[in-house]
Short mmCIF file of C-alpha atoms in Angstrom, two decimals:
data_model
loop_
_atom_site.label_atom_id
_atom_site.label_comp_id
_atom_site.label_asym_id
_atom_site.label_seq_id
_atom_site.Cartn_x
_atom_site.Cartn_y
_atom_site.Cartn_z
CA UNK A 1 -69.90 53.30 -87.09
CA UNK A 2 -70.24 55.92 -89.81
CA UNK A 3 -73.11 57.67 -88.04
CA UNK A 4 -71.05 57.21 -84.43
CA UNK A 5 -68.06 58.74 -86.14
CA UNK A 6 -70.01 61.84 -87.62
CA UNK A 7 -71.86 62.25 -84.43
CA UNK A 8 -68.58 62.53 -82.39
CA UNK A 9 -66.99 65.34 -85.19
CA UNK A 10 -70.25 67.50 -84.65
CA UNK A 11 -69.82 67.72 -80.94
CA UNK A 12 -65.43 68.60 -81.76
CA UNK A 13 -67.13 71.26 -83.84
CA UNK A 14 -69.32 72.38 -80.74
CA UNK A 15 -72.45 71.89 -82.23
CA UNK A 16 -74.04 70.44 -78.76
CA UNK A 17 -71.99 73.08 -76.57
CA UNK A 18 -68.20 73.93 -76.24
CA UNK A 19 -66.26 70.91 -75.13
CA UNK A 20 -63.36 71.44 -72.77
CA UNK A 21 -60.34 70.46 -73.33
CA UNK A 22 -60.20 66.91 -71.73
CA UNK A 23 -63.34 66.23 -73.39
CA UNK A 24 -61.98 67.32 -76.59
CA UNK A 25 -59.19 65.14 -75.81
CA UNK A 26 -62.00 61.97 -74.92
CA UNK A 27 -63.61 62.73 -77.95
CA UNK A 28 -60.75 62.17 -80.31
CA UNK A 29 -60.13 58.99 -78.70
CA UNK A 30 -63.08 57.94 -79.79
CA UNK A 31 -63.22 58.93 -83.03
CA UNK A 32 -59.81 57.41 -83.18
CA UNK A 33 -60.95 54.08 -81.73
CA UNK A 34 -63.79 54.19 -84.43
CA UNK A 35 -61.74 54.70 -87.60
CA UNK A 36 -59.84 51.72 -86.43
CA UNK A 37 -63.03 49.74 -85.76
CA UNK A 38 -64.63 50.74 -89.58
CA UNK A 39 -61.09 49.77 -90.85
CA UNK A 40 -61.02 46.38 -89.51
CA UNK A 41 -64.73 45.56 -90.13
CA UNK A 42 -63.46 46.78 -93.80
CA UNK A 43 -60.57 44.79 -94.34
CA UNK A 44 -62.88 41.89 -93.30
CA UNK A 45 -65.03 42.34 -96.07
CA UNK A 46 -62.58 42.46 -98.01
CA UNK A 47 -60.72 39.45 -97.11
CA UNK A 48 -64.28 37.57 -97.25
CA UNK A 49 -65.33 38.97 -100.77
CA UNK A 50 -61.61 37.64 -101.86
CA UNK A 51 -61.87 34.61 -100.19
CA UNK A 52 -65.15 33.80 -101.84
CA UNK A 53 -64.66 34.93 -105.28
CA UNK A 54 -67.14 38.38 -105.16
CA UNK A 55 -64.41 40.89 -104.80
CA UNK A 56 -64.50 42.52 -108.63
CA UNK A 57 -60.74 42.02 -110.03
CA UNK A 58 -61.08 44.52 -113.38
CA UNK A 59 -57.02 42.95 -114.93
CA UNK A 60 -56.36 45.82 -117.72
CA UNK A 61 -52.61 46.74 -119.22
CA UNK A 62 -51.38 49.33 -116.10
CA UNK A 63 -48.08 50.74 -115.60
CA UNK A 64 -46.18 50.00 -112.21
CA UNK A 65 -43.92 52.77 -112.21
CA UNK A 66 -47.34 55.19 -111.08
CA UNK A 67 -48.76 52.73 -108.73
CA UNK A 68 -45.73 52.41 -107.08
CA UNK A 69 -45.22 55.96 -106.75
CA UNK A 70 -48.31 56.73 -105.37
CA UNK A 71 -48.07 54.16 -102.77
CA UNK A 72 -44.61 55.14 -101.83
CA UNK A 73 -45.92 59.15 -101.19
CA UNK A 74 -49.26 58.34 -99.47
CA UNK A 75 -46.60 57.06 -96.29
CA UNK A 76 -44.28 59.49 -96.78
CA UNK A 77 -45.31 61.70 -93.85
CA UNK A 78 -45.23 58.42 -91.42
CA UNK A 79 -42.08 57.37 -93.19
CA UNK A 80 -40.52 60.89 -92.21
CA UNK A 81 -42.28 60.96 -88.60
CA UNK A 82 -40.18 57.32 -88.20
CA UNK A 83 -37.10 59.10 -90.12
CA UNK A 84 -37.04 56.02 -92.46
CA UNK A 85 -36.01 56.50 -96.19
CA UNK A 86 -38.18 54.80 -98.72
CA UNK A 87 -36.59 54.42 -101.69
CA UNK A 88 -37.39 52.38 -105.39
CA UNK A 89 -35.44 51.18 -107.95
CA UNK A 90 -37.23 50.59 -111.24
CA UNK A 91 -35.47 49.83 -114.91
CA UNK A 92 -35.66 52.63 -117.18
CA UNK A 93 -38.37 50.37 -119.39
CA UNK A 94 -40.51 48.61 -117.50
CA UNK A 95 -43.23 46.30 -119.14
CA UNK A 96 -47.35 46.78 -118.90
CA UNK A 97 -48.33 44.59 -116.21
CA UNK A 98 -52.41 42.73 -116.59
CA UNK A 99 -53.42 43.79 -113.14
CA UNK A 100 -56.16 45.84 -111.12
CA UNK A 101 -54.32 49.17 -110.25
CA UNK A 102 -56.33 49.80 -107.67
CA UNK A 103 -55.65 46.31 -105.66
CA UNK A 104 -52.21 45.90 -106.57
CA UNK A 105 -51.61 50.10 -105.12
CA UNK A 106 -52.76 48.61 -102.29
CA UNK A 107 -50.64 45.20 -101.95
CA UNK A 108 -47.61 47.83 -102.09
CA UNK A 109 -49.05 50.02 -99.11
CA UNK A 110 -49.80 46.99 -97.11
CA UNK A 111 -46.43 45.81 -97.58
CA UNK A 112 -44.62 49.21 -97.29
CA UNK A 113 -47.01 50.05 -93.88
CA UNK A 114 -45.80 46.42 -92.53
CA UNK A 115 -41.83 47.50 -93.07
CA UNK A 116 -42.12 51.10 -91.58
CA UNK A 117 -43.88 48.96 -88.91
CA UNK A 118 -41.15 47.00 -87.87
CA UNK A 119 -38.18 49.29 -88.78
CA UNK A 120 -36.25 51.14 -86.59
CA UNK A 121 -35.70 54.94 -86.74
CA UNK A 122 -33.20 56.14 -89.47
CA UNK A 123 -33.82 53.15 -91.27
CA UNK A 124 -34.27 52.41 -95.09
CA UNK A 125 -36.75 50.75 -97.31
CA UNK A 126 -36.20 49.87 -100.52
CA UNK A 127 -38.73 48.71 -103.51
CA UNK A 128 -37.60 47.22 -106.67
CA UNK A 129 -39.43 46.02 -109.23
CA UNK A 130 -37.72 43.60 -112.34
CA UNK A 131 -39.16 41.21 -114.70
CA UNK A 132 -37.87 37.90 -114.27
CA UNK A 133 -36.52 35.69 -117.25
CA UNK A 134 -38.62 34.77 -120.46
CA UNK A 135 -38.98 31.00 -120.59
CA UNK A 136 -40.20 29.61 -123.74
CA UNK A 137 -42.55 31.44 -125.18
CA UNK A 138 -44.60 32.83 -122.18
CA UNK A 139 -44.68 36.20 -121.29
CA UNK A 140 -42.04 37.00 -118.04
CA UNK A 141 -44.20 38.11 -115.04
CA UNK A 142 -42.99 40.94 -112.96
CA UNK A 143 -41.47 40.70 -109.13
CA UNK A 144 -42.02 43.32 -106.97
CA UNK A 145 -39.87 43.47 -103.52
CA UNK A 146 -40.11 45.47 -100.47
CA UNK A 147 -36.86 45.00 -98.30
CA UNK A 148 -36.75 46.60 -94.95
CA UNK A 149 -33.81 46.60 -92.58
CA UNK A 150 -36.38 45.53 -89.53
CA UNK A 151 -36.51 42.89 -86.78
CA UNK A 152 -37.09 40.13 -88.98
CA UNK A 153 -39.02 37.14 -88.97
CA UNK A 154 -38.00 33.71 -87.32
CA UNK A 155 -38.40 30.89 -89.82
CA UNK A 156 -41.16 28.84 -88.59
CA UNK A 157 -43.17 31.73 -88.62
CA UNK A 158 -42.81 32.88 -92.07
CA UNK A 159 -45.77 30.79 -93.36
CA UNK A 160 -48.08 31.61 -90.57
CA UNK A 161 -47.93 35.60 -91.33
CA UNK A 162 -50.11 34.96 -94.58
CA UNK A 163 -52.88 33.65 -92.33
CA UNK A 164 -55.99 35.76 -91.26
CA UNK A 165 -55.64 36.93 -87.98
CA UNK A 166 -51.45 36.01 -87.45
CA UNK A 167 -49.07 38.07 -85.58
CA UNK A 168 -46.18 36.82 -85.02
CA UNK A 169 -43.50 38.02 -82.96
CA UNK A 170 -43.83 41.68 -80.85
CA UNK A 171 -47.57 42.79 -81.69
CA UNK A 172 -47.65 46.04 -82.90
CA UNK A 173 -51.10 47.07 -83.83
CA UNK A 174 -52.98 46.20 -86.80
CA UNK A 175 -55.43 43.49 -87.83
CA UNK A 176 -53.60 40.26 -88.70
CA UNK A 177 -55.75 40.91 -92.30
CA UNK A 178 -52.86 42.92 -94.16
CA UNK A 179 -50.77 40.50 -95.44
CA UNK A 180 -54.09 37.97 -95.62
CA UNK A 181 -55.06 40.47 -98.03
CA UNK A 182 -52.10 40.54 -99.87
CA UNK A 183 -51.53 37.10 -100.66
CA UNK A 184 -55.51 36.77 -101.96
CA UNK A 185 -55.09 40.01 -104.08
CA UNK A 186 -52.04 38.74 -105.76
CA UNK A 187 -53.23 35.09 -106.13
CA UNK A 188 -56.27 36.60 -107.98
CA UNK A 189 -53.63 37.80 -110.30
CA UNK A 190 -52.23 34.73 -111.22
CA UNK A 191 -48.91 35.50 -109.11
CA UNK A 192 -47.37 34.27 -105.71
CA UNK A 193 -46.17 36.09 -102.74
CA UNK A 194 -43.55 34.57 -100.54
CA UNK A 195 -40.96 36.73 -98.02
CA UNK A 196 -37.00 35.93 -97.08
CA UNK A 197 -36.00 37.15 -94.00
CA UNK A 198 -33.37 36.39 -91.07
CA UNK A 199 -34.33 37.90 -87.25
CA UNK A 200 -32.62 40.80 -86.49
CA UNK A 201 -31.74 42.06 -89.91
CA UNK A 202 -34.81 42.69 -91.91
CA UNK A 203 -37.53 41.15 -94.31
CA UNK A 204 -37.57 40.78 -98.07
CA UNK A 205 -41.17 40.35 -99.21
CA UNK A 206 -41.96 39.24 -103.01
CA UNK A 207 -44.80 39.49 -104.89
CA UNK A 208 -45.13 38.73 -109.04
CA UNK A 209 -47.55 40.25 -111.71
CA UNK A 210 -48.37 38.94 -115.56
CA UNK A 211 -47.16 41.47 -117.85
CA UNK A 212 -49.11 42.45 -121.07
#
């Protein structure tokens, strides 16, 4: 796929001749189609080297407050495009949590791309992250939300949308792997990932972290 992709951006360039317009317009179909293609065949891998234990989980003290960030401004263009605000609330001190940066970055895109995927225009998103109770002596974990104001997820249905491959509901694109992905990322962890919702008024999905 790599070398189909790069083959298809030389002739854009006009390395093999000028392309035309339609064919310009072929050719970024393609490409399109491709990226889409590398990105499932990715998330596959993923899900399988996950699944089976391979996928290197490197747990270190990381703060959320960046991760979240980050996550929140690499969809900010689609976020505008959709005219949905996406919007966090985070305590002022907010603990170290033991986690892979990298994975848990992105758990939060996954589950911010899901809820701009099934909100409506001029609609809001909102992240929050808190860190639940102390009991006994253990360290509290930390829950992470994303709450969108979207269609919303009938009840029977909100176990299936953790399995590889489910779409439930009005299919809009995508893999069926995101929230697979999720779920396997944040088990790793030590944590649990569960969503509240009620159709026609949104989804609240939850996630938890071990702190430092």
């Amino acid at each position: 796929l790599s070398s189909v992709m790069a083959s298809i951006e030389l002739m854009q360039k006009g390395v093999a001749g000028e392309l035309a317009k339609m064919q310009q317009t072929v050719m970024g179909i393609a490409y399109n189609s491709a990226v889409q293609m590398l990105d499932m065949i990715n998330a596959l891998l993923d899900v399988s080297r996950l699944e089976s234990g391979r996928m290197p989980v490197n747990q270190r003290a990381t703060a959320l407050r960046p991760l979240i960030e980050h996550a929140t401004e690499s969809l900010s263009s689609l976020a505008n495009e959709q005219r949905v605000k996406i919007s966090f609330s985070l305590p002022a001190q907010l603990p170290l949590v033991h986690a892979d940066g990298e994975l848990i970055m992105r758990v939060i895109q996954n589950l911010l791309g899901n809820a701009l995927k099934f909100s409506g225009r001029s609609s809001s998103i909102t992240l929050r992250a808190e860190a639940s109770l102390p009991d006994s002596a253990k360290t509290a974990p930390i829950t992470i939300s994303v709450a969108d104001q979207g269609i919303g997820i009938a009840p029977q249905d909100q176990e299936k949308i953790f399995a590889k491959f489910s779409q439930v509901g009005e299919r809009r694109g995508g893999t069926g792997l995101g929230l697979t992905f999720c779920k396997l990322v944040v088990e790793a962890h030590g944590g649990r990932i569960w969503v509240q919702s009620t159709p026609g008024q949104g989804s609240t999905f939850f996630f938890t972290l071990p702190t430092t």
